[in-house]
Short mmCIF file of C-alpha atoms in Angstrom, two decimals:
data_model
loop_
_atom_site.label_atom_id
_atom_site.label_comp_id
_atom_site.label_asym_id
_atom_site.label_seq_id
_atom_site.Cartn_x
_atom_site.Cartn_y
_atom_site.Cartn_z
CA UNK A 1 105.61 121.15 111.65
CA UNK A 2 108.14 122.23 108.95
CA UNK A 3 108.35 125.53 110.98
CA UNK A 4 108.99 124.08 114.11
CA UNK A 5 111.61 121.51 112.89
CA UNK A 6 113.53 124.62 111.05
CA UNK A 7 113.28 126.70 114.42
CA UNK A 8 114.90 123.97 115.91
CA UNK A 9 117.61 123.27 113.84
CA UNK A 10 118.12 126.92 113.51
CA UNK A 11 118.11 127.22 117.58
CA UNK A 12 115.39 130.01 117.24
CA UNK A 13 113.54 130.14 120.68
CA UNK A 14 110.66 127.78 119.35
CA UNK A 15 108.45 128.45 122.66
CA UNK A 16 108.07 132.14 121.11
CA UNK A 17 105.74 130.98 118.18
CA UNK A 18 104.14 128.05 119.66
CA UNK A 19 103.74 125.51 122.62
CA UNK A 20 107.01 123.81 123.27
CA UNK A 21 107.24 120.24 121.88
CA UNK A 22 106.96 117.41 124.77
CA UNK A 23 110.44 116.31 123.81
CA UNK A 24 111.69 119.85 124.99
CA UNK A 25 109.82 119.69 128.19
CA UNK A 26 110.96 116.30 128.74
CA UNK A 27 114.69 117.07 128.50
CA UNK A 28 114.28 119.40 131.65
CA UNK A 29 112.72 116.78 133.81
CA UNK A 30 114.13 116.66 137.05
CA UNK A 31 116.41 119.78 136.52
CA UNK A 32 116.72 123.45 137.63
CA UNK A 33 116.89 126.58 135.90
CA UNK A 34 119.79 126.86 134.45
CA UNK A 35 121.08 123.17 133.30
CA UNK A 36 122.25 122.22 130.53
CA UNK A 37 119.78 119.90 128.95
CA UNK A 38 119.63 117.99 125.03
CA UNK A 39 117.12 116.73 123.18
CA UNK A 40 116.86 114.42 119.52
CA UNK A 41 115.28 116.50 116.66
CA UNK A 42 114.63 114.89 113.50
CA UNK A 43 118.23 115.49 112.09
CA UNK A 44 120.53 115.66 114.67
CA UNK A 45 120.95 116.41 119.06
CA UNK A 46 119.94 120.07 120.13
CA UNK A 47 121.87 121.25 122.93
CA UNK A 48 120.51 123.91 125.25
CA UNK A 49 119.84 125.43 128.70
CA UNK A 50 116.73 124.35 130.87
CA UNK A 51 114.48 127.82 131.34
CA UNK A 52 110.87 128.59 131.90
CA UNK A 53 109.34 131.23 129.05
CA UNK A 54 106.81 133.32 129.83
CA UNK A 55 104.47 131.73 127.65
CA UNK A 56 104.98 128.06 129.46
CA UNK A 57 104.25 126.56 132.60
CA UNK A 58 107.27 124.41 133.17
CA UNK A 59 110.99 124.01 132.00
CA UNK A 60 111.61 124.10 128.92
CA UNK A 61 114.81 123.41 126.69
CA UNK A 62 115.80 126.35 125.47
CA UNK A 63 118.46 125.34 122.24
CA UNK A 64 121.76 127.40 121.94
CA UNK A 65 122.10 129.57 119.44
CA UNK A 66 124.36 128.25 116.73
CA UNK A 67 126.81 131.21 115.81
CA UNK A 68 129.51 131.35 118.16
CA UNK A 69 128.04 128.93 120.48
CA UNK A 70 126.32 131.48 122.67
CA UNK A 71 123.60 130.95 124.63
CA UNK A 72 120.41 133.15 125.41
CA UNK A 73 120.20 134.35 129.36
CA UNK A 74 117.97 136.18 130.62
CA UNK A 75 118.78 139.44 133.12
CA UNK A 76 116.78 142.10 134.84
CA UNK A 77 114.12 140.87 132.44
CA UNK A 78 115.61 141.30 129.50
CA UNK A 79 117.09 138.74 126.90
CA UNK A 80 120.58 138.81 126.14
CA UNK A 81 123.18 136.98 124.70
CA UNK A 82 126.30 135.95 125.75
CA UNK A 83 129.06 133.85 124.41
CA UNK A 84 130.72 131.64 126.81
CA UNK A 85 134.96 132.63 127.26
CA UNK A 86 136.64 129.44 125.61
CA UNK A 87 139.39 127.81 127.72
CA UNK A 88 142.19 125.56 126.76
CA UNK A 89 143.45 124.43 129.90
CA UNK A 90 143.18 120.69 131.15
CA UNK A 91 145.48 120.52 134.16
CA UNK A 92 145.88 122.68 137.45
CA UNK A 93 147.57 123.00 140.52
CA UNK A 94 144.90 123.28 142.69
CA UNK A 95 146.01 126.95 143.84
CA UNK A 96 143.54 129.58 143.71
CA UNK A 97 145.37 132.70 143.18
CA UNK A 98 142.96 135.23 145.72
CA UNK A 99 143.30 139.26 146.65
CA UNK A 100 143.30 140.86 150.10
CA UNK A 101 140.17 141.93 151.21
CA UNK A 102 140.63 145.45 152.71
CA UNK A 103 137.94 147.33 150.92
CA UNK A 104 134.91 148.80 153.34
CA UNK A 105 131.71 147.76 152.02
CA UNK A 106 130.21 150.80 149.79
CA UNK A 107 127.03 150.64 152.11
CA UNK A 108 125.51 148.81 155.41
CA UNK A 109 124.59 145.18 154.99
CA UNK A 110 120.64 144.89 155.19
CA UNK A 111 118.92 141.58 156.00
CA UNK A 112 115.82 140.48 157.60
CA UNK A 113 114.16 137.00 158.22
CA UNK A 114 110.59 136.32 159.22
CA UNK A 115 108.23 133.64 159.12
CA UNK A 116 104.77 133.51 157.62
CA UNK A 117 102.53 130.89 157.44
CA UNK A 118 105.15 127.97 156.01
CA UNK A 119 107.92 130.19 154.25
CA UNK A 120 110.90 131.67 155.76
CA UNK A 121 111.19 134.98 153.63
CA UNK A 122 115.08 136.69 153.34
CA UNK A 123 115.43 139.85 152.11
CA UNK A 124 118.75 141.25 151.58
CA UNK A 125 120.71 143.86 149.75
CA UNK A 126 123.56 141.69 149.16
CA UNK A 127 126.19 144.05 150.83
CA UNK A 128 128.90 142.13 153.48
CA UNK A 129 129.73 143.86 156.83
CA UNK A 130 133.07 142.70 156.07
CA UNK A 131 135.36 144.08 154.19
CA UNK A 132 135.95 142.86 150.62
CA UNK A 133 138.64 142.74 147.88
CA UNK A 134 138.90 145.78 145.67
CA UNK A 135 136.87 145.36 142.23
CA UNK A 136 137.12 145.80 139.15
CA UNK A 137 140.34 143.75 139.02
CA UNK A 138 142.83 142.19 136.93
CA UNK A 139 140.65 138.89 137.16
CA UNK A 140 137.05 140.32 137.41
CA UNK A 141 136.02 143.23 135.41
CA UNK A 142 132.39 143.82 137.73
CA UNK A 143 132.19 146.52 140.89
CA UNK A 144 130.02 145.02 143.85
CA UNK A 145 126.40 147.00 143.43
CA UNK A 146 123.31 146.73 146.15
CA UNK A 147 121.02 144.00 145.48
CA UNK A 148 116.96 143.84 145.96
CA UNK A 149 116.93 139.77 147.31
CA UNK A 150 113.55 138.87 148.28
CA UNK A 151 113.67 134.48 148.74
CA UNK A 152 111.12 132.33 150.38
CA UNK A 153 112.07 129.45 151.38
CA UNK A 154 110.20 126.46 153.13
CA UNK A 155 110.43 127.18 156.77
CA UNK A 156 109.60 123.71 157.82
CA UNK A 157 111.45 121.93 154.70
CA UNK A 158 111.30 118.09 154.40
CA UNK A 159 113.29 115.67 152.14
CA UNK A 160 111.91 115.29 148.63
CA UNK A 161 113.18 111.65 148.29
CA UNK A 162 115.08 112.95 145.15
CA UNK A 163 118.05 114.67 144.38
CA UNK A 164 118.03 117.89 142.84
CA UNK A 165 121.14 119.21 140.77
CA UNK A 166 122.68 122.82 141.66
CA UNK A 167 122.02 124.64 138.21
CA UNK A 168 123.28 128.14 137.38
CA UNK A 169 122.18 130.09 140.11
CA UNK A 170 123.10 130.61 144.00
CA UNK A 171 122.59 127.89 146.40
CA UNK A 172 121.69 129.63 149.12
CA UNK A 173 122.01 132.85 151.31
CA UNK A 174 124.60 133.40 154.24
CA UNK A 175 123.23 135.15 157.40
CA UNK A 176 125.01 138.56 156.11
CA UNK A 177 122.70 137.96 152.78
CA UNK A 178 125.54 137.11 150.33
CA UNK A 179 124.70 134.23 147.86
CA UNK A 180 126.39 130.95 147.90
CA UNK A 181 127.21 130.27 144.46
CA UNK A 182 130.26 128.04 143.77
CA UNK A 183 129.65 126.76 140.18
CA UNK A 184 131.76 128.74 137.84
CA UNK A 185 130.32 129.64 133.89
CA UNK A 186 133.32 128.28 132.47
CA UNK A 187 133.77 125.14 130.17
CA UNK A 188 136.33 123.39 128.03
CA UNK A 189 136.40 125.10 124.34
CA UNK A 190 133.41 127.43 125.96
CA UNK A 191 131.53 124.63 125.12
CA UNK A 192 128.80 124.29 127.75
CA UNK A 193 127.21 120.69 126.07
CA UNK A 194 130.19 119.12 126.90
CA UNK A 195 130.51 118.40 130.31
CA UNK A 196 134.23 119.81 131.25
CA UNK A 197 132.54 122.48 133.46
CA UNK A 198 135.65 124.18 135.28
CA UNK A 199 135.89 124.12 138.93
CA UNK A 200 135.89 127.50 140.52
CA UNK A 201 138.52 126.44 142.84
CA UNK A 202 141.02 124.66 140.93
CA UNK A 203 142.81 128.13 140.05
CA UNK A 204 143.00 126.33 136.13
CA UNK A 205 140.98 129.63 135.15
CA UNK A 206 141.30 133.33 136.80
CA UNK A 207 137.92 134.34 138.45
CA UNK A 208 139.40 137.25 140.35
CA UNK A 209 138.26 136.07 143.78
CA UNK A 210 139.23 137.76 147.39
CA UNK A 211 140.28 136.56 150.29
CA UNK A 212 136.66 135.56 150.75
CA UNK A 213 136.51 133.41 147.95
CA UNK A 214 134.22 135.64 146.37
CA UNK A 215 133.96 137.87 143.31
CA UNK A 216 131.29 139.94 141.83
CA UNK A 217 128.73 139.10 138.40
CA UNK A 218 128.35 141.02 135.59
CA UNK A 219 125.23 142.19 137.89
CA UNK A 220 126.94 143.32 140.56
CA UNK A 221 126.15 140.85 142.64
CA UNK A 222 129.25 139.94 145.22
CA UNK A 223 129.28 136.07 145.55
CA UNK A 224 131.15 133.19 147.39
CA UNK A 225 132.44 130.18 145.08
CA UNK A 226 133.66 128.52 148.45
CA UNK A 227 134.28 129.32 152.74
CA UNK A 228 133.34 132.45 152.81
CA UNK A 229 137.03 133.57 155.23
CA UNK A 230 136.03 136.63 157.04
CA UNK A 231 132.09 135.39 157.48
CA UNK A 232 132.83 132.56 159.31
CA UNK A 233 135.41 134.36 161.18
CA UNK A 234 133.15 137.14 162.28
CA UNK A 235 130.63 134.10 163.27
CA UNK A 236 133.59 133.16 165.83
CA UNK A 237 133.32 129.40 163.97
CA UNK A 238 136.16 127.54 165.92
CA UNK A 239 137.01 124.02 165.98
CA UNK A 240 135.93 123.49 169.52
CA UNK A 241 131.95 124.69 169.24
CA UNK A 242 129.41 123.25 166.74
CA UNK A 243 129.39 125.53 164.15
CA UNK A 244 127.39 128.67 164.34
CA UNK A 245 124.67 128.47 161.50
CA UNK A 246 126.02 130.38 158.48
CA UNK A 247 122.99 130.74 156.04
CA UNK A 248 119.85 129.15 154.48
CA UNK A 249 119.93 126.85 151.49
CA UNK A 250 117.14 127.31 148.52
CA UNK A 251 115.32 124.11 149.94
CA UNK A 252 114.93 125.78 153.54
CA UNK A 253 117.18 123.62 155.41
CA UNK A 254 120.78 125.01 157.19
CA UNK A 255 124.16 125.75 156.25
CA UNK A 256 126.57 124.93 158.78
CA UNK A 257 130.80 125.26 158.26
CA UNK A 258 132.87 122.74 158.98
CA UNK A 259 132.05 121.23 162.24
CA UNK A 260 129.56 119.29 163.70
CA UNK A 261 128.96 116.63 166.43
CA UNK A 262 131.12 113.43 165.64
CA UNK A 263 127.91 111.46 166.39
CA UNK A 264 125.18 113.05 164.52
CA UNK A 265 122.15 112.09 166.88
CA UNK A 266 124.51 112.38 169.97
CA UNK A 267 125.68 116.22 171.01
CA UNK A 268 127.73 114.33 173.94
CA UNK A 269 130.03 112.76 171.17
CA UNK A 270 132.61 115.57 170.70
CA UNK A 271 132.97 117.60 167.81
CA UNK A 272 135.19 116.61 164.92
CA UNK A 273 135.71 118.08 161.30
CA UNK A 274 132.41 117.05 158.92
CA UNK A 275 134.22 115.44 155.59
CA UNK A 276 133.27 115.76 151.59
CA UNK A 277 132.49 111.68 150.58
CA UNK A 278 133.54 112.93 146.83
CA UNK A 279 137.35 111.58 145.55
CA UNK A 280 139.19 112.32 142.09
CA UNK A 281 138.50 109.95 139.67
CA UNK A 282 141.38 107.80 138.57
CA UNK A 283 143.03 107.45 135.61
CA UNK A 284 142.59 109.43 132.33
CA UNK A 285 140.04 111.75 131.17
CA UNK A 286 138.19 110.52 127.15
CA UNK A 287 140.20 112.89 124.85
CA UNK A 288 139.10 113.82 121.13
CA UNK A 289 136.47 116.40 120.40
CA UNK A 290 135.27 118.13 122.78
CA UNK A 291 137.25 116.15 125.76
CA UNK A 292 140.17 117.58 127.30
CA UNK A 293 142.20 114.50 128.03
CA UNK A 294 144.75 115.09 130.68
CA UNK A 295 144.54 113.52 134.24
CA UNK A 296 142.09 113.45 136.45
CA UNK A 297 143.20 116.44 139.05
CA UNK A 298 140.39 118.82 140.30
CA UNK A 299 140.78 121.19 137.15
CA UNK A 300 137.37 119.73 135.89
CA UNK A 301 133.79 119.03 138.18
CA UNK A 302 133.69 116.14 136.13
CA UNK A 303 137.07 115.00 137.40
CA UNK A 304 135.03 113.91 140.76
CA UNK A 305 132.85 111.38 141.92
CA UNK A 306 130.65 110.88 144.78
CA UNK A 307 131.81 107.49 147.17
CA UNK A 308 129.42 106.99 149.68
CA UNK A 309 131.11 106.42 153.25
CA UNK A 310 134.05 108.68 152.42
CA UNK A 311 133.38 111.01 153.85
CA UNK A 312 131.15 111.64 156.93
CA UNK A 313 128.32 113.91 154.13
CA UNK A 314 126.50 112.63 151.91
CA UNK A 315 126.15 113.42 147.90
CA UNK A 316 124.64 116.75 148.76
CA UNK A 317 127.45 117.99 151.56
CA UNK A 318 124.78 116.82 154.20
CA UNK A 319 123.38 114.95 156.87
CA UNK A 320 120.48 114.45 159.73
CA UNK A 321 121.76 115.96 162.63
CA UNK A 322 120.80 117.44 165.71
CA UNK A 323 122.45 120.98 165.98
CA UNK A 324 122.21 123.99 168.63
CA UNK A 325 119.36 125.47 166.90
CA UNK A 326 117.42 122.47 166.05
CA UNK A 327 118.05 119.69 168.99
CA UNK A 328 115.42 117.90 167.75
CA UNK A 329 117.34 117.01 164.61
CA UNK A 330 117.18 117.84 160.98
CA UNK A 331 119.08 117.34 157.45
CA UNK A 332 122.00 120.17 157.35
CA UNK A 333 123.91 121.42 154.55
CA UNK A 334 127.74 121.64 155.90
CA UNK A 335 130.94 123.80 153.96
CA UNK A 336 133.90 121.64 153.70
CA UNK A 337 137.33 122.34 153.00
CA UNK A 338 137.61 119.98 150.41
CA UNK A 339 135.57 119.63 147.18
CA UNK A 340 132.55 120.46 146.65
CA UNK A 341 133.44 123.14 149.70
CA UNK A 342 129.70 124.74 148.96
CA UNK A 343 127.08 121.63 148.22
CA UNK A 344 126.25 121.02 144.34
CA UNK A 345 122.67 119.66 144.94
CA UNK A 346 119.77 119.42 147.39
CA UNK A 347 118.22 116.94 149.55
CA UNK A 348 114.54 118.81 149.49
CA UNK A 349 112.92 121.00 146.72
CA UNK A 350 114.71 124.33 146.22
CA UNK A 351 112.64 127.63 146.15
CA UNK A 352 112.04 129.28 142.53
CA UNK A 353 113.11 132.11 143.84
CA UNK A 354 116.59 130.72 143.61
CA UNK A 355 116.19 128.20 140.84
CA UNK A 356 114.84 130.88 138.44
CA UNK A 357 117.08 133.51 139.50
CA UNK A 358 119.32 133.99 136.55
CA UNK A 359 120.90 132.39 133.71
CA UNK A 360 124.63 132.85 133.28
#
């Protein structure tokens, strides 16, 4: 027991020596790969990242390391560390600051969908038809590499009756087989316990996106943090139609863009621009510490909150529909143009092949 308390406290990776205490498992109830999570040790509040080991069976919280705040990831199977960048910014503009995208792709876009049994399995190489912005750049230091994507999803996915959070990893796949991924790795004093996550699309912190909204990870995998510009465009999504379907979320249900029928049972009713229910917070954010103070203006995730009937979505960016492909009706994931843009959370039970995709 001494052992384990010390490995704690020290923010050694316990679940190396020995089965993970319940406490840890606990504090990654109901979460992804990829939160952040916190449990009580004997002498003070361990702060970590939710993660399955190879010698456990569920998620487990995994404690940050102590020097330099960094945090253990996992990539191409390896452990790694990484130190988070540490930001001082606490209000933005709301202008993202994005490249032209007039780069050809460096090979040919490969994805294929097929059904077996209950999954819909994508596989992808992660490569746009369309062109992209040029990278390495001033605001993103990673070139765009082919990907291996293999996903299966449910093909006949239901509502789980909970809500699951969007951790560190992509939400979905678009119909080129480019990850959705909007959530940025970027907090307040690079300090990822604290809650002042940056938003991607607040411009408060330079990601180096295109025209796309998209950059590339330290993998090289090229990524949209919101509408994906010239995807959309080459699905001829116009104002007048029900949108085309875009992509596949980690749960199995659709991505639509945009626009949808203004009467969500009724395809008679017109179509009409689908709306984000989430608002800015009023007010003043808690200063002192680790809180940024400021305003609440978008620079922050934290700075919104979810108001049911704003909007004509739900907490998730969703709602039961009927749509051109499924006329029968079923719960739809839709991109706005207004925060969250790409949804944070899902309305059935995400794949592991998404959820345990990486750690950032």
């Amino acid at each position: 027991m001494k052992l384990l308390k010390y490995l704690i406290l020290m923010g050694i990776p316990f679940f190396t020596y020995a089965k993970a205490p319940q406490v840890a498992i606990g504090a990654c109830e109901s979460k992804v790969s990829g939160d952040s999570c916190s449990f009580s040790s004997p002498r003070n509040t361990v702060e970590g990242i939710c993660r399955q080991p190879p010698a456990q069976k569920q998620l487990v919280c995994v404690p940050a390391r102590k020097a330099g705040n960094q945090l253990l990831s996992r990539a191409n199977g390896q452990e790694q560390i990484r130190a988070p960048r540490k930001h001082t910014i606490v209000q933005s503009d709301g202008q993202v600051e994005t490249t032209i995208a007039n780069v050809e792709p460096i090979t040919d876009s490969k994805i294929s969908t097929r059904i077996e049994g209950d999954e819909r399995i994508l596989i992808a190489n992660g490569i746009s038809e369309h062109f992209t912005g040029q990278f390495p750049n001033s605001g993103n230091p990673n070139e765009i590499k082919e990907q291996s994507y293999t996903f299966k999803i449910p093909a006949n996915p239901k509502i789980s009756g909970k809500i699951t959070p969007l951790g560190l990893h992509d939400f979905g796949l678009g119909l080129n087989g480019v990850p959705f991924d909007p959530i940025a790795a970027e907090w307040y004093l690079g300090d990822r316990s604290s809650g002042w996550q940056y938003e991607a699309m607040s411009g408060a912190v330079e990601l180096g996106l295109d025209e796309n909204h998209a950059h590339v990870q330290p993998s090289g995998a090229y990524h949209y943090h919101a509408l994906p510009t010239l995807l959309v465009s080459d699905l001829h999504l116009s104002s007048e139609e029900y949108s085309p379907l875009i992509g596949w979320s980690a749960d199995g249900f659709p991505i639509y863009a945009l626009y949808g029928y203004k009467n969500p049972e009724d395809k008679q009713s017109g179509i009409v621009e689908q709306t984000s229910s989430y608002q800015l917070k009023s007010g003043h954010r808690p200063d002192g510490g680790s809180n940024p103070g400021g305003h609440y203006d978008g620079t922050f995730v934290a700075d919104y909150e979810y108001v049911k009937g704003a909007g004509s979505l739900d907490e998730c960016n969703g709602q039961v529909t009927t749509t051109p492909e499924f006329p029968n009706g079923i719960y739809a994931y839709f991109l706005t143009e207004a925060f969250p843009v790409i949804p944070r959370c899902y309305k059935g039970t995400p794949s592991t092949d998404f959820t345990q995709q990486r750690v950032r």
